[in-house]
Short mmCIF file of C-alpha atoms and ligand atoms in Angstrom, two decimals:
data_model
loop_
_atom_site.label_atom_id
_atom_site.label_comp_id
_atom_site.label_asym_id
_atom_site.label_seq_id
_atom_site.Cartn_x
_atom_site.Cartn_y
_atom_site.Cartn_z
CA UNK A 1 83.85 108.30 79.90
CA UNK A 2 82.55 108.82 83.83
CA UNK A 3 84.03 111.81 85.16
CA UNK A 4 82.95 111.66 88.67
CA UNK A 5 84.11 113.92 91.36
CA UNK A 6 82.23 112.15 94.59
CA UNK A 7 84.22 110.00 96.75
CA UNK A 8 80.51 107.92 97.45
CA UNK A 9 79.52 107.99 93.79
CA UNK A 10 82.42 106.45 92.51
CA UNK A 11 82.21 103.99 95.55
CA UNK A 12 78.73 103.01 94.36
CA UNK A 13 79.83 102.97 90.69
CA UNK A 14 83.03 100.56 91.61
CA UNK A 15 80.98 98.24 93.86
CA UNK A 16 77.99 97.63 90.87
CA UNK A 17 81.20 96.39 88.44
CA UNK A 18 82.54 94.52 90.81
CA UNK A 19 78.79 92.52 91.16
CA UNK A 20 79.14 92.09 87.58
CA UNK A 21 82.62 90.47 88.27
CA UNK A 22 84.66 93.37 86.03
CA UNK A 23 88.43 93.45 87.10
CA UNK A 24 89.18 96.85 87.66
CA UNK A 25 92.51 98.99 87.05
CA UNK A 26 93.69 102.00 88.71
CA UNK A 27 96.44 104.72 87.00
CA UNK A 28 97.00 107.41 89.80
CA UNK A 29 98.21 110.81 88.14
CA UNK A 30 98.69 114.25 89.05
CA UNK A 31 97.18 115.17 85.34
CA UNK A 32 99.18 117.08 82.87
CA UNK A 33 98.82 113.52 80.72
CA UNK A 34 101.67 112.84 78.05
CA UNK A 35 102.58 109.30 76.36
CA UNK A 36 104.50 107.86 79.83
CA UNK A 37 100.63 108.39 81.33
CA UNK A 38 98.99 106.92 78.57
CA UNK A 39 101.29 104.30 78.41
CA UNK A 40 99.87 102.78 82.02
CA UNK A 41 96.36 103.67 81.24
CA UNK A 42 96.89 101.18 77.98
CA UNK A 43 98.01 98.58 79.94
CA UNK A 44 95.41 99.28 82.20
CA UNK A 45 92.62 99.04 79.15
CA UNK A 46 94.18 96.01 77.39
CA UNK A 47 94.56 93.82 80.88
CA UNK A 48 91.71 94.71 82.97
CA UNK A 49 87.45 95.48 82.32
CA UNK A 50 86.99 98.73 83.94
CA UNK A 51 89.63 101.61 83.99
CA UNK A 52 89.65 104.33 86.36
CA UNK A 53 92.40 107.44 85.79
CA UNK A 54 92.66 109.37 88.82
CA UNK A 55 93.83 113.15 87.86
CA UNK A 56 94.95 114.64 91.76
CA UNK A 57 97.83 117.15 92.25
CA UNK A 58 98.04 115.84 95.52
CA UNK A 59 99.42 118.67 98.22
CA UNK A 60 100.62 116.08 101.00
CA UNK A 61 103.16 115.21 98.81
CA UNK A 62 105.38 118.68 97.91
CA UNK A 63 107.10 120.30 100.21
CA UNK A 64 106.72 124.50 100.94
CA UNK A 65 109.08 125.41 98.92
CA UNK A 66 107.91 122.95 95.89
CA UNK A 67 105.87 123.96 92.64
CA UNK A 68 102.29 122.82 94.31
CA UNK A 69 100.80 126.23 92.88
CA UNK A 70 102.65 126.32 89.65
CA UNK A 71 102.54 122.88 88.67
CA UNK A 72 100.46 122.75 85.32
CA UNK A 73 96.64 121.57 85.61
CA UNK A 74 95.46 121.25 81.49
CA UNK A 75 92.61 119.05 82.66
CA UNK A 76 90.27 120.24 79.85
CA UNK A 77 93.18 118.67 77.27
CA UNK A 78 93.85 115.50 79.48
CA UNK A 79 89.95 114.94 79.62
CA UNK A 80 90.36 114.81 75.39
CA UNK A 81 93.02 112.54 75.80
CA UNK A 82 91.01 110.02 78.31
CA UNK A 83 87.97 110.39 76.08
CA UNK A 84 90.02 109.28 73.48
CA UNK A 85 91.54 106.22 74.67
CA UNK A 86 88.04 105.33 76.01
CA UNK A 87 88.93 105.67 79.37
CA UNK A 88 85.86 104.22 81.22
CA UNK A 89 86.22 106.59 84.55
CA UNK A 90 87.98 109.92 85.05
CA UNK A 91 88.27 110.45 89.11
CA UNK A 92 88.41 114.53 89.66
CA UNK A 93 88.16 114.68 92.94
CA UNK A 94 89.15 118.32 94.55
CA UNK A 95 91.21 118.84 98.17
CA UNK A 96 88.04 119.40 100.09
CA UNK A 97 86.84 116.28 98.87
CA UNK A 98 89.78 114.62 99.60
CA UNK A 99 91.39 115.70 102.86
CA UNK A 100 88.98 116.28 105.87
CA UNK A 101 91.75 117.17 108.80
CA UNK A 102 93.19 113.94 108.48
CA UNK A 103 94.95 112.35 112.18
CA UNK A 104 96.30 109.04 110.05
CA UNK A 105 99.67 108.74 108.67
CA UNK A 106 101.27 106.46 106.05
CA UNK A 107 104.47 106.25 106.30
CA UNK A 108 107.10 103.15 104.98
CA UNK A 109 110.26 103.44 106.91
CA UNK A 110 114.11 102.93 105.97
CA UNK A 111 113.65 102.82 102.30
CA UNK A 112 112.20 106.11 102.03
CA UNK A 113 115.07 108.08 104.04
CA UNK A 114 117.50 107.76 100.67
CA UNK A 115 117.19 109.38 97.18
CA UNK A 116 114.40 111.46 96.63
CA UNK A 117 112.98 111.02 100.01
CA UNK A 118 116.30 112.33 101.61
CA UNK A 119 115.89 115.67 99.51
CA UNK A 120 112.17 115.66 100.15
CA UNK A 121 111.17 115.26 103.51
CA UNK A 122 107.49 113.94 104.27
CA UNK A 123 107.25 113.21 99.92
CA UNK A 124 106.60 109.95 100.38
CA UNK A 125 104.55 110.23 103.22
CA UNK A 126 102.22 112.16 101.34
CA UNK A 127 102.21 109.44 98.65
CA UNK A 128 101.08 106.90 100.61
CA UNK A 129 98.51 108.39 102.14
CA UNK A 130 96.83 109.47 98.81
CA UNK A 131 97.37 106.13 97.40
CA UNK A 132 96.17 104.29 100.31
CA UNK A 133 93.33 106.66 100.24
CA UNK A 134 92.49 106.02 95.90
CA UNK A 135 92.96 102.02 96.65
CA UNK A 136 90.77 102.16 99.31
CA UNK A 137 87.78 104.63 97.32
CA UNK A 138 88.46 101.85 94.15
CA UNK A 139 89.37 98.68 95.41
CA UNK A 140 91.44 98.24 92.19
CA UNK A 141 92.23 94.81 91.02
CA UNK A 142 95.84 96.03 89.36
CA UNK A 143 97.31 99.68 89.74
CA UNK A 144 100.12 100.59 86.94
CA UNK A 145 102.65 102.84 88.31
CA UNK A 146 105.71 104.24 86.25
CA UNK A 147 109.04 103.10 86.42
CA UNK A 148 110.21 106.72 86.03
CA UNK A 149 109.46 107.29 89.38
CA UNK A 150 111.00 103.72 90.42
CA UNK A 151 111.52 104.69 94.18
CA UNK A 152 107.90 105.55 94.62
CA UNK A 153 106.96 102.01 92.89
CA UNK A 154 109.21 99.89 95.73
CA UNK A 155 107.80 102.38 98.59
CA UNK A 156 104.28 101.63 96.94
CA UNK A 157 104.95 97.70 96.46
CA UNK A 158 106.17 97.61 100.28
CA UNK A 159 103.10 99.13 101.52
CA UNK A 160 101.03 97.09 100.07
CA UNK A 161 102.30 93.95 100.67
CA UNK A 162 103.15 95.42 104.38
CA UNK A 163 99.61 96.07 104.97
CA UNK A 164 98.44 92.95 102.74
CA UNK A 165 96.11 95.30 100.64
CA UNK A 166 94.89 93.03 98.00
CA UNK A 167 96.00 94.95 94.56
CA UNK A 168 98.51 94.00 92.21
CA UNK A 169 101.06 96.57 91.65
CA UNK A 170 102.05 96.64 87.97
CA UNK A 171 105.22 98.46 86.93
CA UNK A 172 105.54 99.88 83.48
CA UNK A 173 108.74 100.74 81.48
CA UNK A 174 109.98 104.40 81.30
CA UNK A 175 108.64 106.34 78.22
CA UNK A 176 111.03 108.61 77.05
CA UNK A 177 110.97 111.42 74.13
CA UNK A 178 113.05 111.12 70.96
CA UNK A 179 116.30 112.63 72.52
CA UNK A 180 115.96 110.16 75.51
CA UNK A 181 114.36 112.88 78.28
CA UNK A 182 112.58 110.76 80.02
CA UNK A 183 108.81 112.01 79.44
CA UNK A 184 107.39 114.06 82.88
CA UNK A 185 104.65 116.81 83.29
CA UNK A 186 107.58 119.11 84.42
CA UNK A 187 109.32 119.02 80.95
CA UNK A 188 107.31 122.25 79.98
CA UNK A 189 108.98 124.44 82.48
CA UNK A 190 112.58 123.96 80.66
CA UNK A 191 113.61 126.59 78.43
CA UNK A 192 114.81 125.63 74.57
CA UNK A 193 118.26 125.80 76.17
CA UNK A 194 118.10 124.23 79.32
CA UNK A 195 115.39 121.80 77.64
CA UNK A 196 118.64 120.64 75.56
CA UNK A 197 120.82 120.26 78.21
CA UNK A 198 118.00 117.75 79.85
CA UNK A 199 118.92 115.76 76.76
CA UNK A 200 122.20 114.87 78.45
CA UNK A 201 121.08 113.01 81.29
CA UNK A 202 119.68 109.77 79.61
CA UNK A 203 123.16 109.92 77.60
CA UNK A 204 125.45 110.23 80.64
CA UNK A 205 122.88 106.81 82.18
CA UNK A 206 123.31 105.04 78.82
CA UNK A 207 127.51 105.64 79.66
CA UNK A 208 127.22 104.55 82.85
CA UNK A 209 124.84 101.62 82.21
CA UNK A 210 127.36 100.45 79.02
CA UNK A 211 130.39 100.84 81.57
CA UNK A 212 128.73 98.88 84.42
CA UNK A 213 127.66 95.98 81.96
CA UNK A 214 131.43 95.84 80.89
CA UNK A 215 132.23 95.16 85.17
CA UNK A 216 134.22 98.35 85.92
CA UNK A 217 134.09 99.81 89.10
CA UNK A 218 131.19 101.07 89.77
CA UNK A 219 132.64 104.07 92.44
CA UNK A 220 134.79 105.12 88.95
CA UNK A 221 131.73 105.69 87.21
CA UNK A 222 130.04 107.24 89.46
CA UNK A 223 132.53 109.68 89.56
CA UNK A 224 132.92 109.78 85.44
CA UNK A 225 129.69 110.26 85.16
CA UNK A 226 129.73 113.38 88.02
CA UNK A 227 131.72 114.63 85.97
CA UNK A 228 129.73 114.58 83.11
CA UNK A 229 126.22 115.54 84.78
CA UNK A 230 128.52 118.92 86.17
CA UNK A 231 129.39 120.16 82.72
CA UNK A 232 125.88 120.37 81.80
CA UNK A 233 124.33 123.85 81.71
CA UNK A 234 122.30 125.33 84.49
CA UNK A 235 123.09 121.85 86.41
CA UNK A 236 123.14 121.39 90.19
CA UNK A 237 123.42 118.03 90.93
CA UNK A 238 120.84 116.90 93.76
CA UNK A 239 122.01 112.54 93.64
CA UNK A 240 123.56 110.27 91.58
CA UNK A 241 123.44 106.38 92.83
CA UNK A 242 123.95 103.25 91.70
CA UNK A 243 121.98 100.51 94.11
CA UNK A 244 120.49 97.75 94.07
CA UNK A 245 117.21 97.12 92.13
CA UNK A 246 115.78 95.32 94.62
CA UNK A 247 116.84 96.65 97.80
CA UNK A 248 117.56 100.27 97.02
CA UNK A 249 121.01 99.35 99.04
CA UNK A 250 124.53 99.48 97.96
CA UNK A 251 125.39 96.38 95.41
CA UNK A 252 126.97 93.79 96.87
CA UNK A 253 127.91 90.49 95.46
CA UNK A 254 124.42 89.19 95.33
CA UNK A 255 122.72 91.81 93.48
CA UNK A 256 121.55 90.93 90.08
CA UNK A 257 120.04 94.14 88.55
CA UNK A 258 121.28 97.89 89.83
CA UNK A 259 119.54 100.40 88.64
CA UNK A 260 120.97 104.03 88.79
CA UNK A 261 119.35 106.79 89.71
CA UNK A 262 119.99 110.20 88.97
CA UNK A 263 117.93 114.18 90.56
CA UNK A 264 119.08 117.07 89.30
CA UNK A 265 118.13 120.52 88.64
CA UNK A 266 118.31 122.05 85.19
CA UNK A 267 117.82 126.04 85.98
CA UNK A 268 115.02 125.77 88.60
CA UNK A 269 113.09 122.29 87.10
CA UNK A 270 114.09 119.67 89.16
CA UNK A 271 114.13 116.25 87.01
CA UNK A 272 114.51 112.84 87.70
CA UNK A 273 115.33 109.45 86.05
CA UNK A 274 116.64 106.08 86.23
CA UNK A 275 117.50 103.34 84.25
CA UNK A 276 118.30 99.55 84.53
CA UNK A 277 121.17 97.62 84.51
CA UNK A 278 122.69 94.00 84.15
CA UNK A 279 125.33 92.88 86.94
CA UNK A 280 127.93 90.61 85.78
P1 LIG B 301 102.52 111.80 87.97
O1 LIG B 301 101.38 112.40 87.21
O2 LIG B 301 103.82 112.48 87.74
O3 LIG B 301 102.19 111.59 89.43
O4 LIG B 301 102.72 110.35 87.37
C1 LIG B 301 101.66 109.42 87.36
C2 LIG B 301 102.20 108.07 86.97
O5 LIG B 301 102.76 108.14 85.66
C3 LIG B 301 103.31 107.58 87.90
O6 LIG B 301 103.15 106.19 88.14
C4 LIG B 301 104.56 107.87 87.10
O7 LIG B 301 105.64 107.03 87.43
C5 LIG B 301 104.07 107.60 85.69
N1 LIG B 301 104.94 108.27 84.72
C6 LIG B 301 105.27 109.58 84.68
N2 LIG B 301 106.13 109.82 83.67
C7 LIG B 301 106.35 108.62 83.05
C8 LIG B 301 107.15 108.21 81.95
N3 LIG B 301 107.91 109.06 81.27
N4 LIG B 301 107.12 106.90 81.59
C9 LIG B 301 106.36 106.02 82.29
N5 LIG B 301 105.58 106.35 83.34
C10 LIG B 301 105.58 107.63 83.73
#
């Protein structure tokens, strides 16, 4: 495996495979790798010639008041990890490197002002511009982004077909752990106890998913399953919606898929998580 930390380098490096006619793949991360990271970069190895990981913790995208400093940076274990699923390039590139006093701004309007991006002003600027930034250092072929953070994939897929960049955005299933909590770097800040009440929240989507699927109103369930996200321990609620997959707007009678989508905070770790659903 490449690690390379130079913007030009890896320019250089990308541009000889793409003479040679490799396809190239992309997986953006913040590092901190479990099996929902290695689940895109295996996708990325089986469909494409050349894959490049990207391990950032980006700062344009947390807020003051967000775990920037504290959130975990393991990167000799992730480098074992990427070594061995013979990654072919590890991008390590530091803040110096990648912010010079920047004047541009990415930003995606409308669809960013709801959900997370209500609760997190300027987020998702700050994830454009670092993505826009990677695609345009590795002129990737496919990028494989998580479901888990399904909001970022739309805001992603609209920018790029907005500003007809040439990559093909490829969204991969959520990868949860045994009890359901869907898999995410911020896992290892929960307590044993609070880490059990985290448990809860993919049951309380399975209720609501089951209960949508059998056509019951969906403003009943979202209060049922209020309810249910209030009782856990250490809770505070940030969202719960149910919206279109599609549109990220309320479901109306052309919606085919709603997907709901749930923030919360168990003692101070702010999750996420989402999960599909069939309209009848
Ligand atoms: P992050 O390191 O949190 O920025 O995540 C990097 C990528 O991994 C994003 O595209 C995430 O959506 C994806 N990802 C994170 N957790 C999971 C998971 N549990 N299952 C699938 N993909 C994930």
């Amino acid at each position: 495996m490449k690690v390379i930390k130079s913007i030009s380098i890896l320019q250089n490096t990308i541009k000889k495979y793409k003479r040679e006619g490799k396809i190239i793949g992309f997986v953006p991360t913040m590092g901190a790798l479990h099996d929902g990271h290695l689940s895109l970069i295996k996708r990325s190895l089986k469909k494409t010639d050349i894959t490049v990981v990207s391990i950032f913790v980006n700062p344009t995208q947390f807020g003051p008041n967000e775990d920037f400093n504290r959130y975990p940076r393991p990167i000799k274990k992730d480098m074992g990890l990427l070594k061995k699923l013979n990654t072919d390039i590890l991008f390590l590139p530091n803040n110096e490197i990648m912010y010079k006093d920047p004047l541009t701004t990415v930003s995606v309007k409308n669809i960013t002002n709801i959900l997370c991006g209500k609760y997190r002003p300027g987020h998702f600027d700050g994830v454009c511009l670092v993505v826009n930034k990677l695609f345009n250092i590795i002129m990737p072929d496919y990028a494989f982004f998580g479901e888990k953070d399904f909001q970022q994939l739309i805001v992603i897929k609209k920018m790029v077909f907005d500003l007809n960049m040439s990559v093909k955005v490829i969204g991969c299933p959520i990868i949860r752990e045994k009890d359901g909590l869907a898999m995410s770097s911020r896992n290892m800040y929960l307590n044993k106890e609070e880490r059990k009440s985290a448990s809860q929240i993919n049951k309380i989507l399975k209720y609501g998913k089951s209960e949508i699927e059998k056509g019951k109103s969906i403003s009943l369930i979202k209060n049922s399953m209020k309810k249910q996200l209030k009782k856990l321990k250490y809770r505070k609620l940030e969202y719960l919606e149910i919206l279109d997959e599609k549109t990220l707007s309320k479901i109306n009678n052309k919606s085919k898929k709603a997907r709901i989508f749930v923030a919360i905070y168990i003692g101070k770790t702010r999750l996420i998580d989402n999960m599909g659903v069939k309209i009848i």
